[in-house]
Short mmCIF file of C-alpha atoms in Angstrom, two decimals:
data_model
loop_
_atom_site.label_atom_id
_atom_site.label_comp_id
_atom_site.label_asym_id
_atom_site.label_seq_id
_atom_site.Cartn_x
_atom_site.Cartn_y
_atom_site.Cartn_z
CA MET T 6 4.09 16.14 9.11
CA ALA T 7 2.26 15.76 5.76
CA LEU T 8 1.34 19.08 4.22
CA PRO T 9 -1.00 19.48 1.25
CA ASP T 10 2.15 20.17 -0.86
CA ASP T 11 3.41 16.63 0.04
CA LEU T 12 0.35 14.94 -1.50
CA PHE T 13 0.09 13.73 -5.08
CA ALA T 14 -2.65 11.73 -6.77
CA ALA T 15 -2.96 9.44 -9.82
CA ILE T 16 -6.15 8.08 -11.46
CA ASP T 17 -5.96 4.99 -13.59
CA MET T 18 -8.84 4.33 -15.90
CA GLY T 19 -8.41 0.58 -16.51
CA THR T 20 -10.35 -2.13 -18.33
CA ASN T 21 -12.14 -3.51 -15.36
CA SER T 22 -12.04 -0.66 -12.80
CA ILE T 23 -11.08 2.94 -12.23
CA LYS T 24 -8.61 3.45 -9.39
CA MET T 25 -7.24 6.46 -7.56
CA ILE T 26 -4.29 6.70 -5.19
CA ILE T 27 -2.99 9.48 -3.02
CA VAL T 28 0.77 9.40 -2.34
CA GLN T 29 2.46 11.22 0.43
CA PHE T 30 6.01 12.20 -0.59
CA HIS T 31 8.83 13.83 1.50
CA PRO T 32 11.54 15.11 -0.79
CA PRO T 33 14.32 15.51 1.84
CA SER T 34 14.09 11.85 3.01
CA GLY T 35 12.83 10.29 -0.24
CA ARG T 36 9.91 8.73 1.52
CA PHE T 37 7.09 7.56 -0.74
CA LEU T 38 3.95 6.18 0.74
CA THR T 39 0.52 5.52 -0.83
CA VAL T 40 -1.84 6.54 1.99
CA VAL T 41 -5.17 6.34 0.27
CA ARG T 42 -6.73 3.91 -2.29
CA HIS T 43 -10.05 4.16 -4.02
CA SER T 44 -11.35 1.66 -6.56
CA ASP T 45 -14.63 1.55 -8.45
CA ARG T 46 -15.67 -1.37 -10.60
CA VAL T 47 -16.37 0.39 -13.83
CA CYS T 48 -15.90 -2.08 -16.69
CA LEU T 49 -14.92 0.03 -19.64
CA GLY T 50 -13.59 -2.99 -21.35
CA ARG T 51 -16.39 -5.52 -20.95
CA ASP T 52 -18.22 -4.50 -24.17
CA SER T 53 -14.97 -3.95 -25.98
CA ALA T 54 -13.89 -7.53 -25.04
CA ALA T 55 -17.27 -8.98 -26.12
CA ALA T 56 -16.71 -7.40 -29.40
CA SER T 57 -13.29 -8.81 -29.98
CA SER T 58 -14.01 -9.80 -33.52
CA ASN T 59 -14.76 -6.16 -34.29
CA SER T 60 -11.59 -4.27 -35.28
CA SER T 61 -13.02 -1.10 -33.69
CA PRO T 62 -14.78 -1.99 -30.31
CA SER T 63 -16.55 0.79 -28.45
CA ILE T 64 -17.13 1.68 -24.89
CA SER T 65 -20.80 1.46 -24.18
CA PRO T 66 -22.91 4.48 -23.23
CA ASP T 67 -23.65 3.03 -19.76
CA ALA T 68 -19.97 2.42 -19.16
CA VAL T 69 -19.25 6.12 -20.15
CA LEU T 70 -21.75 7.36 -17.75
CA GLU T 71 -20.46 5.13 -14.97
CA ALA T 72 -16.92 6.41 -15.65
CA LEU T 73 -18.09 10.10 -15.38
CA ARG T 74 -19.92 9.39 -12.15
CA CYS T 75 -16.86 7.66 -10.69
CA LEU T 76 -14.43 10.46 -11.78
CA ARG T 77 -16.71 13.24 -10.40
CA GLN T 78 -16.54 11.52 -7.00
CA PHE T 79 -12.74 11.23 -7.29
CA THR T 80 -12.37 14.88 -8.18
CA GLU T 81 -14.54 15.88 -5.12
CA ILE T 82 -12.27 13.78 -2.84
CA LEU T 83 -9.20 15.46 -4.21
CA ARG T 84 -10.78 18.90 -3.82
CA ALA T 85 -11.70 18.10 -0.15
CA ARG T 86 -8.12 17.11 0.49
CA GLY T 87 -6.69 20.21 -1.13
CA ILE T 88 -4.80 18.43 -3.91
CA PRO T 89 -4.70 20.72 -6.83
CA PRO T 90 -4.99 19.61 -10.53
CA SER T 91 -1.24 20.34 -10.89
CA ARG T 92 -0.57 17.47 -8.51
CA THR T 93 -3.03 15.07 -10.12
CA ARG T 94 -2.45 12.81 -13.10
CA CYS T 95 -5.14 10.78 -14.89
CA VAL T 96 -4.22 8.09 -17.34
CA ALA T 97 -6.22 5.59 -19.40
CA THR T 98 -5.03 2.18 -20.63
CA SER T 99 -6.03 -0.70 -22.87
CA ALA T 100 -9.84 -0.23 -22.96
CA VAL T 101 -9.67 3.43 -23.90
CA ARG T 102 -6.72 3.19 -26.30
CA GLU T 103 -8.37 0.30 -28.25
CA ALA T 104 -11.96 1.80 -28.30
CA ALA T 105 -13.25 3.61 -31.36
CA ASN T 106 -14.86 6.18 -29.12
CA GLY T 107 -11.98 6.52 -26.71
CA SER T 108 -11.25 10.15 -27.68
CA GLU T 109 -14.91 11.01 -27.14
CA LEU T 110 -14.69 9.62 -23.59
CA VAL T 111 -11.52 11.67 -22.96
CA GLU T 112 -13.35 14.86 -24.08
CA ALA T 113 -16.35 13.92 -21.95
CA VAL T 114 -14.11 13.52 -18.93
CA ARG T 115 -12.51 16.88 -19.46
CA ALA T 116 -15.87 18.60 -19.86
CA ALA T 117 -17.44 16.90 -16.77
CA THR T 118 -14.48 17.00 -14.35
CA GLY T 119 -11.68 19.17 -15.73
CA LEU T 120 -9.31 16.22 -15.74
CA ASP T 121 -6.97 15.89 -18.62
CA VAL T 122 -6.63 12.20 -19.50
CA SER T 123 -3.47 10.86 -20.98
CA VAL T 124 -4.14 7.69 -23.10
CA LEU T 125 -1.01 5.63 -22.57
CA SER T 126 0.51 3.48 -25.20
CA GLY T 127 1.24 -0.09 -24.16
CA GLU T 128 4.98 0.57 -23.93
CA GLU T 129 4.47 3.73 -21.84
CA GLU T 130 2.11 1.81 -19.54
CA ALA T 131 4.86 -0.87 -19.13
CA ARG T 132 7.50 1.70 -18.33
CA LEU T 133 5.37 3.41 -15.65
CA ALA T 134 4.43 0.15 -13.98
CA TYR T 135 8.12 -0.58 -13.71
CA SER T 136 8.73 2.78 -12.19
CA GLY T 137 5.96 2.07 -9.67
CA VAL T 138 7.33 -1.28 -8.68
CA ILE T 139 10.83 -0.01 -7.90
CA GLN T 140 9.34 2.41 -5.38
CA PHE T 141 8.14 -0.82 -3.50
CA PHE T 142 10.86 -3.39 -3.92
CA PRO T 143 14.61 -3.17 -3.63
CA VAL T 144 15.19 -4.28 -7.11
CA ARG T 145 16.37 -0.94 -8.62
CA GLU T 146 19.97 -2.21 -8.97
CA LYS T 147 18.90 -5.63 -10.27
CA ARG T 148 17.96 -6.48 -13.85
CA ALA T 149 14.21 -6.87 -13.31
CA LEU T 150 11.49 -8.23 -15.52
CA LEU T 151 8.12 -6.54 -14.77
CA ILE T 152 4.90 -8.24 -15.65
CA ASP T 153 1.51 -6.52 -15.14
CA ILE T 154 -1.61 -8.34 -16.06
CA GLY T 155 -4.64 -6.07 -16.71
CA GLY T 156 -8.15 -6.58 -17.93
CA GLY T 157 -7.39 -5.99 -21.61
CA SER T 158 -3.63 -6.31 -21.91
CA THR T 159 -0.45 -7.45 -20.22
CA GLU T 160 2.62 -5.32 -19.97
CA PHE T 161 6.30 -6.40 -19.87
CA ALA T 162 9.35 -4.32 -19.06
CA ILE T 163 12.98 -5.09 -18.38
CA GLY T 164 14.95 -2.45 -16.50
CA GLU T 165 17.93 -1.91 -14.33
CA GLY T 166 19.02 1.11 -12.23
CA GLY T 167 15.72 2.79 -12.86
CA ILE T 168 16.28 2.70 -16.72
CA VAL T 169 13.87 0.71 -18.83
CA ASP T 170 15.68 -1.12 -21.75
CA PHE T 171 12.73 -2.98 -23.11
CA ALA T 172 9.01 -2.45 -22.91
CA THR T 173 6.00 -3.98 -24.73
CA SER T 174 2.30 -4.74 -24.34
CA LEU T 175 0.30 -7.76 -25.55
CA LYS T 176 -3.47 -7.73 -26.04
CA LEU T 177 -3.97 -10.51 -23.52
CA GLY T 178 -6.00 -9.66 -20.39
CA HIS T 179 -8.07 -11.48 -17.85
CA VAL T 180 -11.24 -9.82 -19.00
CA SER T 181 -10.72 -10.10 -22.71
CA LEU T 182 -9.77 -13.71 -22.42
CA THR T 183 -12.76 -14.54 -20.17
CA GLN T 184 -15.06 -12.90 -22.66
CA ARG T 185 -13.38 -14.61 -25.72
CA PHE T 186 -13.66 -18.13 -24.21
CA ALA T 187 -17.07 -17.77 -22.39
CA GLY T 188 -18.87 -21.02 -22.90
CA GLY T 189 -15.97 -22.49 -24.93
CA ASP T 190 -12.90 -24.54 -24.30
CA VAL T 191 -11.68 -22.40 -21.39
CA VAL T 192 -8.53 -24.46 -20.48
CA GLY T 193 -7.26 -26.00 -23.75
CA GLY T 194 -8.52 -23.37 -26.10
CA MET T 195 -7.30 -20.47 -23.90
CA ARG T 196 -3.87 -21.98 -23.34
CA ASN T 197 -3.33 -22.46 -27.14
CA PHE T 198 -4.43 -18.89 -27.88
CA ILE T 199 -2.15 -17.48 -25.19
CA ARG T 200 0.85 -19.50 -26.36
CA ALA T 201 0.39 -18.50 -30.07
CA ALA T 202 -0.09 -14.84 -29.15
CA VAL T 203 3.06 -14.79 -27.01
CA LYS T 204 5.15 -16.69 -29.57
CA ASP T 205 3.97 -14.64 -32.51
CA SER T 206 4.78 -11.33 -30.65
CA GLY T 207 8.54 -12.12 -30.49
CA LEU T 208 8.43 -11.49 -26.65
CA VAL T 209 10.31 -14.74 -25.81
CA GLN T 210 13.27 -13.73 -28.09
CA GLN T 211 13.32 -10.19 -26.66
CA VAL T 212 13.32 -11.42 -23.06
CA LYS T 213 16.14 -13.80 -23.86
CA ARG T 214 18.09 -10.96 -25.54
CA PHE T 215 17.90 -8.59 -22.61
CA GLY T 216 17.87 -11.08 -19.80
CA PHE T 217 16.64 -10.63 -16.18
CA GLU T 218 17.77 -11.56 -12.62
CA VAL T 219 14.36 -11.23 -10.98
CA ALA T 220 10.77 -11.36 -12.07
CA VAL T 221 8.27 -8.97 -10.44
CA GLY T 222 4.62 -8.99 -10.85
CA SER T 223 2.19 -6.11 -10.32
CA SER T 224 -1.49 -6.11 -10.61
CA GLY T 225 -4.51 -7.32 -8.71
CA THR T 226 -4.52 -10.60 -10.58
CA ILE T 227 -1.00 -11.50 -9.65
CA GLY T 228 -1.62 -10.31 -5.96
CA ALA T 229 -4.66 -12.62 -5.92
CA VAL T 230 -2.58 -15.63 -7.07
CA GLU T 231 -0.01 -14.85 -4.29
CA LYS T 232 -2.79 -14.63 -1.74
CA ALA T 233 -4.12 -18.02 -2.97
CA VAL T 234 -0.72 -19.57 -2.64
CA PHE T 235 -0.34 -18.25 0.87
CA HIS T 236 -3.65 -19.49 2.04
CA GLY T 237 -2.89 -22.96 0.62
CA TYR T 238 -5.58 -22.84 -2.00
CA GLY T 239 -3.69 -25.32 -4.30
CA ASP T 240 -2.28 -27.50 -1.38
CA ALA T 241 -3.51 -31.11 -1.07
CA GLU T 242 -3.81 -30.56 2.68
CA THR T 243 -5.43 -27.26 3.42
CA ASP T 244 -6.14 -27.63 7.13
CA LYS T 245 -3.58 -25.74 9.15
CA SER T 246 -3.33 -25.26 12.89
CA ALA T 247 -3.72 -21.76 14.25
CA GLU T 248 -0.04 -21.74 15.28
CA GLU T 249 1.00 -22.90 11.76
CA LEU T 250 -1.04 -20.04 10.18
CA LEU T 251 0.39 -17.60 12.58
CA ARG T 252 3.91 -18.76 11.89
CA ARG T 253 3.29 -18.46 8.06
CA HIS T 254 1.92 -14.93 8.54
CA VAL T 255 4.95 -13.80 10.54
CA LYS T 256 7.36 -15.13 7.91
CA ARG T 257 5.09 -14.22 4.87
CA ASP T 258 6.89 -12.67 1.97
CA TRP T 259 5.80 -11.29 -1.37
CA ARG T 260 6.57 -14.22 -3.70
CA PHE T 261 5.54 -17.48 -5.05
CA SER T 262 7.18 -20.22 -7.20
CA ARG T 263 6.26 -21.84 -10.53
CA VAL T 264 5.28 -25.10 -8.64
CA GLU T 265 3.03 -23.16 -6.28
CA LEU T 266 1.35 -21.32 -9.28
CA LYS T 267 0.75 -24.62 -11.00
CA ARG T 268 -1.07 -26.09 -7.99
CA VAL T 269 -3.38 -23.05 -7.85
CA VAL T 270 -4.12 -23.32 -11.58
CA GLU T 271 -4.77 -27.00 -11.35
CA ARG T 272 -7.40 -26.45 -8.68
CA LEU T 273 -8.96 -23.55 -10.57
CA CYS T 274 -9.29 -25.63 -13.70
CA THR T 275 -10.58 -28.85 -12.04
CA GLU T 276 -12.69 -28.11 -8.97
CA GLU T 277 -16.28 -27.25 -9.56
CA GLY T 278 -19.59 -27.06 -7.64
CA GLN T 279 -21.26 -24.56 -5.43
CA GLU T 280 -18.89 -25.02 -2.53
CA GLU T 281 -15.96 -24.26 -4.66
CA LYS T 282 -17.73 -21.18 -6.17
CA GLU T 283 -18.27 -19.88 -2.61
CA ILE T 284 -14.60 -20.53 -1.64
CA ARG T 285 -13.47 -18.60 -4.71
CA GLU T 286 -15.77 -15.68 -4.05
CA GLU T 287 -14.54 -15.42 -0.56
CA LEU T 288 -10.87 -15.76 -1.51
CA PHE T 289 -10.72 -13.70 -4.67
CA LYS T 290 -13.71 -11.36 -4.13
CA LYS T 291 -14.56 -9.29 -7.21
CA ARG T 292 -11.85 -11.05 -9.25
CA SER T 293 -13.37 -14.47 -8.90
CA GLU T 294 -15.14 -14.03 -12.32
CA PHE T 295 -11.75 -13.54 -14.16
CA ILE T 296 -9.32 -15.39 -12.00
CA VAL T 297 -9.12 -18.61 -14.17
CA ALA T 298 -8.12 -16.52 -17.19
CA GLY T 299 -5.61 -14.49 -15.15
CA ALA T 300 -4.03 -17.47 -13.52
CA LEU T 301 -3.76 -19.44 -16.77
CA LEU T 302 -2.30 -16.47 -18.52
CA LEU T 303 0.37 -16.16 -15.80
CA GLU T 304 1.22 -19.78 -15.84
CA GLU T 305 1.78 -19.74 -19.62
CA ILE T 306 4.01 -16.65 -19.25
CA PHE T 307 6.04 -18.39 -16.56
CA GLU T 308 6.50 -21.48 -18.84
CA LEU T 309 7.36 -19.53 -22.04
CA LEU T 310 9.70 -17.02 -20.39
CA GLY T 311 11.39 -19.51 -18.01
CA ILE T 312 10.34 -17.89 -14.78
CA GLU T 313 10.92 -20.01 -11.68
CA GLU T 314 9.82 -17.52 -8.97
CA MET T 315 8.04 -14.24 -8.91
CA GLU T 316 8.20 -11.34 -6.35
CA VAL T 317 4.90 -9.45 -6.02
CA SER T 318 4.61 -5.77 -5.76
CA GLU T 319 1.71 -3.81 -4.14
CA TYR T 320 2.76 -0.80 -6.08
CA ALA T 321 2.06 -0.64 -9.82
CA LEU T 322 0.92 1.76 -12.54
CA GLY T 323 -0.59 4.36 -10.24
CA GLU T 324 2.54 4.71 -8.27
CA GLY T 325 4.63 4.86 -11.43
CA VAL T 326 2.44 7.75 -12.69
CA VAL T 327 3.06 9.65 -9.52
CA ALA T 328 6.84 8.88 -9.54
CA ASP T 329 6.94 10.24 -13.09
CA ALA T 330 5.20 13.49 -11.94
CA LEU T 331 7.64 13.80 -9.03
CA LYS T 332 10.66 13.52 -11.36
CA GLU T 333 9.23 16.38 -13.39
CA GLU T 334 8.55 18.58 -10.33
CA PHE T 335 11.75 17.97 -8.33
CA ASN T 336 14.20 17.31 -11.11
CA GLU T 337 15.74 20.83 -10.82
CA VAL T 338 16.83 20.19 -7.25
CA GLY T 339 18.60 16.91 -7.81
CA PHE T 340 15.59 14.78 -6.90
CA LYS T 341 16.07 11.11 -6.61
CA LEU T 342 13.53 8.41 -5.97
CA ASN T 343 14.31 5.22 -3.96
CA ALA T 344 16.53 7.33 -1.65
CA ASN T 345 15.37 5.59 1.56
CA PRO T 346 15.50 1.81 1.47
CA ARG T 347 14.87 1.63 5.26
CA TRP T 348 11.58 3.42 4.91
CA ASN T 349 10.69 1.28 1.80
CA SER T 350 11.04 -1.84 3.96
CA VAL T 351 8.63 -0.36 6.56
CA VAL T 352 6.15 0.39 3.82
CA ARG T 353 6.35 -3.12 2.40
CA LEU T 354 5.73 -4.60 5.81
CA ALA T 355 2.82 -2.26 6.59
CA THR T 356 1.21 -3.07 3.29
CA ARG T 357 1.86 -6.79 3.66
CA PHE T 358 -0.30 -7.02 6.85
CA ASN T 359 -2.59 -3.92 6.79
CA ASP T 360 -5.60 -3.36 4.61
CA LYS T 361 -5.86 0.11 2.96
CA LYS T 362 -7.82 1.59 5.89
CA ARG T 363 -5.16 0.60 8.36
CA VAL T 364 -2.33 1.97 6.16
CA LYS T 365 -4.26 5.21 5.98
CA ASN T 366 -4.70 5.38 9.76
CA GLY T 367 -1.10 4.35 10.32
CA ALA T 368 0.06 7.26 8.09
CA ARG T 369 -2.25 9.64 10.05
CA CYS T 370 -0.72 8.38 13.22
CA ALA T 371 2.74 8.94 11.99
CA ALA T 372 1.85 12.53 10.94
CA PHE T 373 0.59 13.28 14.44
CA ALA T 374 3.58 11.78 16.02
CA LYS T 375 6.06 13.65 13.85
CA GLY T 376 4.32 16.94 14.61
CA ILE T 377 4.49 16.28 18.40
CA PHE T 378 8.12 14.98 18.20
CA GLU T 379 9.27 18.13 16.30
CA GLY T 380 7.14 20.40 18.55
CA LEU T 381 8.84 19.02 21.64
CA ARG T 382 12.39 19.33 20.17
CA HIS T 383 11.63 22.90 19.26
CA CYS T 384 10.58 23.54 22.87
CA GLY T 385 13.84 22.08 24.21
CA LYS T 386 12.67 18.42 24.88
CA LEU T 387 14.06 15.30 23.14
CA ILE T 388 17.17 17.19 22.25
CA ASP T 389 19.29 14.01 22.43
CA LEU T 390 17.10 12.35 19.72
CA GLY T 391 17.65 12.80 15.95
CA GLY T 392 16.24 11.86 12.65
CA GLU T 393 16.79 8.20 12.89
CA ASP T 394 14.78 8.13 16.22
CA LEU T 395 12.00 10.01 14.57
CA GLU T 396 12.04 7.45 11.70
CA CYS T 397 11.82 4.69 14.20
CA LEU T 398 8.72 6.38 15.76
CA GLU T 399 7.09 7.00 12.44
CA ALA T 400 7.80 3.27 11.46
CA ALA T 401 6.19 2.15 14.67
CA CYS T 402 3.11 4.27 13.95
CA LEU T 403 2.70 2.80 10.46
CA LEU T 404 3.21 -0.75 11.79
CA HIS T 405 1.26 -0.56 15.10
CA ALA T 406 -1.81 -2.43 13.83
CA ILE T 407 -0.23 -5.15 11.65
CA GLY T 408 -1.04 -7.79 14.33
CA LEU T 409 -4.69 -7.52 13.62
CA PHE T 410 -4.40 -10.17 11.00
CA ALA T 411 -4.61 -12.65 13.94
CA GLY T 412 -7.63 -10.87 15.50
CA LYS T 413 -8.12 -7.97 17.81
CA ARG T 414 -7.22 -9.87 21.03
CA GLY T 415 -3.63 -9.23 21.83
CA TYR T 416 -2.90 -7.80 18.36
CA HIS T 417 -0.17 -5.53 19.79
CA LYS T 418 1.76 -8.54 20.92
CA GLN T 419 1.37 -10.23 17.40
CA SER T 420 2.60 -6.93 15.90
CA TYR T 421 5.70 -7.12 18.08
CA ARG T 422 6.28 -10.82 17.10
CA VAL T 423 6.09 -10.05 13.33
CA ILE T 424 8.69 -7.21 13.72
CA MET T 425 11.05 -9.22 15.89
CA GLU T 426 10.76 -12.58 14.16
CA GLY T 427 9.97 -11.82 10.58
CA ASN T 428 13.18 -10.26 9.40
CA HIS T 429 11.27 -7.81 7.35
CA LEU T 430 13.03 -4.50 8.09
CA TYR T 431 16.19 -3.67 6.14
CA GLY T 432 18.83 -1.13 7.01
CA PHE T 433 17.86 -0.81 10.70
CA SER T 434 20.21 -1.83 13.52
CA THR T 435 19.28 -4.48 15.96
CA GLU T 436 18.60 -1.83 18.61
CA GLU T 437 16.43 0.22 16.26
CA ILE T 438 14.35 -2.87 15.32
CA LYS T 439 13.94 -3.59 19.04
CA LEU T 440 12.83 0.07 19.59
CA ILE T 441 10.32 -0.11 16.84
CA ALA T 442 8.92 -3.46 18.02
CA LEU T 443 8.68 -2.22 21.72
CA LEU T 444 6.83 0.96 20.60
CA VAL T 445 4.42 -1.14 18.69
CA ARG T 446 4.04 -3.55 21.61
CA HIS T 447 3.35 -0.68 24.08
CA HIS T 448 1.21 1.68 21.94
CA THR T 449 -1.77 0.41 23.80
CA LYS T 450 -2.58 -1.47 27.11
CA LYS T 451 0.19 -1.29 29.75
CA PHE T 452 2.66 1.61 29.61
CA PRO T 453 6.30 0.26 29.74
CA LYS T 454 8.07 0.43 33.02
CA PRO T 455 11.73 1.36 32.99
CA TYR T 456 12.89 -1.82 34.79
CA GLN T 457 10.46 -4.40 33.46
CA ALA T 458 11.82 -7.77 32.47
CA SER T 459 11.79 -7.19 28.67
CA LEU T 460 14.01 -4.13 29.28
CA ALA T 461 16.33 -5.72 31.81
CA GLU T 462 19.35 -5.93 29.43
CA THR T 463 18.90 -2.55 27.73
CA PRO T 464 21.00 0.56 28.66
CA GLU T 465 19.42 3.44 30.56
CA GLU T 466 19.53 5.68 27.58
CA PHE T 467 17.44 3.16 25.51
CA ARG T 468 14.84 2.92 28.29
CA GLN T 469 14.49 6.68 28.57
CA LYS T 470 14.16 6.99 24.81
CA LEU T 471 11.50 4.24 24.68
CA GLN T 472 9.46 5.99 27.39
CA GLY T 473 9.60 9.36 25.79
CA LEU T 474 8.61 8.07 22.30
CA CYS T 475 6.00 5.75 23.79
CA THR T 476 4.12 8.81 25.18
CA ILE T 477 4.02 10.26 21.63
CA ILE T 478 2.87 7.14 19.88
CA ARG T 479 0.14 6.50 22.39
CA ILE T 480 -1.26 10.17 22.06
CA SER T 481 -1.04 9.85 18.26
CA VAL T 482 -2.83 6.58 18.13
CA VAL T 483 -5.73 8.13 20.10
CA LEU T 484 -5.83 11.29 17.94
CA GLN T 485 -5.86 9.38 14.56
CA LYS T 486 -9.05 7.71 15.53
CA ASN T 487 -11.03 10.94 14.84
CA GLU T 488 -10.66 11.43 11.14
CA ARG T 489 -11.83 14.99 11.26
CA LEU T 490 -8.84 16.10 13.28
CA ASN T 491 -6.45 17.78 10.93
CA PHE T 492 -2.76 16.67 11.25
CA GLN T 493 -1.87 19.09 8.38
CA ASP T 494 -2.22 22.10 10.63
CA MET T 495 -1.15 21.45 14.13
CA GLU T 496 1.13 23.42 16.55
CA LEU T 497 2.86 22.52 19.79
CA SER T 498 4.11 25.40 21.85
CA PRO T 499 5.10 26.26 25.52
CA LEU T 500 2.18 27.06 27.92
CA GLY T 501 3.05 28.06 31.40
CA GLY T 502 4.98 25.26 32.93
CA GLY T 503 3.98 22.83 30.21
CA PHE T 504 2.95 22.65 26.56
CA ARG T 505 -0.16 23.18 24.46
CA LEU T 506 -0.96 21.08 21.33
CA VAL T 507 -3.51 22.97 19.08
CA LEU T 508 -5.33 20.91 16.50
CA LYS T 509 -7.70 22.13 13.84
CA HIS T 510 -10.39 20.11 12.16
CA ALA T 511 -11.75 19.56 8.78
CA GLY T 512 -15.20 21.02 7.87
CA ASP T 513 -17.33 23.65 9.41
CA GLN T 514 -19.21 21.47 11.89
CA PRO T 515 -17.99 21.32 15.45
CA ILE T 516 -16.30 18.09 16.58
CA SER T 517 -17.73 16.15 19.52
CA LEU T 518 -15.13 13.81 20.97
CA SER T 519 -16.52 10.49 22.21
CA GLU T 520 -16.39 9.85 25.93
CA GLU T 521 -14.09 6.92 25.27
CA MET T 522 -11.73 9.05 23.26
CA LYS T 523 -11.65 11.80 26.04
CA LYS T 524 -10.93 9.06 28.62
CA ASP T 525 -8.14 7.56 26.53
CA LEU T 526 -6.61 10.99 25.84
CA ARG T 527 -6.67 11.81 29.61
CA GLY T 528 -4.91 8.66 30.41
CA GLU T 529 -2.14 9.31 27.81
CA LEU T 530 -1.62 12.86 29.00
CA GLU T 531 -1.07 11.45 32.53
CA HIS T 532 1.73 9.29 31.01
CA PHE T 533 3.18 12.35 29.27
CA LYS T 534 3.24 14.23 32.62
CA MET T 535 4.87 11.18 34.29
CA VAL T 536 7.67 10.93 31.70
CA PHE T 537 8.38 14.66 30.93
CA LYS T 538 7.40 16.08 34.37
CA GLN T 539 5.35 18.69 32.64
CA GLN T 540 1.69 18.98 31.47
CA LEU T 541 0.45 18.78 27.88
CA SER T 542 -2.96 20.15 26.96
CA VAL T 543 -4.69 19.29 23.71
CA ASP T 544 -6.97 22.01 22.33
CA ILE T 545 -9.31 22.09 19.34
CA PRO T 546 -10.13 25.76 18.72
CA SER T 547 -13.70 26.82 17.99
CA ILE T 548 -15.34 24.12 19.99
CA SER T 549 -13.73 24.67 23.53
CA GLU T 550 -12.74 21.02 23.60
CA ALA T 551 -9.55 20.76 25.68
CA SER T 552 -8.10 17.87 27.48
CA LYS T 553 -5.75 18.53 30.44
CA SER T 554 -3.84 16.17 32.71
#
């Protein structure tokens, strides 16, 4: 299960927002998972962008105060989670490195929070973004061109095998471009400005020199474009049947083509009116103000660099900062990132369909499940199951709620369908994928019967494995619903003729389990007794809250 020593944090002080991620990393298996994301819209670069004619723009006093408020909140979160400063990295990008008072902000942050801020060069930012992307996509062994569009700059890197051969940064960002062309020739003027800046930089020649096999985009702007493509924002016919939308979701992948991008840009540049404004605000949320500039910039980059298709990474600079810290910490023991492509494919699928809250809950569920699984093995149960079976169980925990994209009703069945029909999991055998899908299908509602129709052609050993693991995921799903229960300090041990699971909780105040949770837990403990022929009690010390079958 995740211990405090397994958690690392990165804070990214960007132009348009300050973001923090918490990553769970397991060195023996090479598993890398962002379990918590926080973002605060602090616009450090808005005033800098407005002063683009000034060679030394400054961050406004109000933005400085907002940044300090945000960072104090982030440090409190890290303190509450037990993540020490040695496991935390804070970096600043374009807005701070370009500001005349950037060093003053760095000192103010240190005085107010104790955080040491590293102001990244554009090249270092590009290198770290590449490092983050290869934790998410299986492109490590391919020659990959990384593009990350930020508020004040855009980073480019070309790498292969985890080694960056070329990295650069251009002062073109969705915030700075929006500010520069506010009230002016947004389409024609902005396009010409972007083309001139890219051509004058020598980027086109450098990309041709180093070459690339695959283009990967990382940033909220590029993710927003992919989302628009998926929802048919640029399509001539946008009305889709419920079944067509569901089919598209099941097969959904992280990519879009030049043609699809062009359609999105055409609508962004031509459609106007209140209805269109409302559609954009619903689709792009906080990015709607800057999406025209971001999409235009991306389209020009596609044209100038000859990109036909782009993969989209959920991981970016923050994950790269953590990966860099991990290399420093574990280098002396032969540490290697990207060691588990199976798990990486699970993470991609979970992130594809889950929002950040469901990813966090899935990770908590997996931690509870791992603790119970390992405790039972230590007590002599599940002795025929090994590490790959545990990985399937943890994968099912992370994926159990992906079907909620289609609504709450029958979501467990939709989760099953995505796993079985989507061809998203790599490195797993057909039987393992079936096991993961069935665990997801039966994590709620009816408990699987050994001889039901869906299991008719499976061997007896598989059915027994499914039932044993199913009891664990169902208990874990119930436990993760109470966020104060602490999966980092749990113990399962023999008790009389059965077992006792002891859970601690965060904070000093007693936990009062809801009646619904007590009822659900009692039901799952009955399933445990049915499968293992022994009782399991769940105990939370200090509040005399025990559940027994």
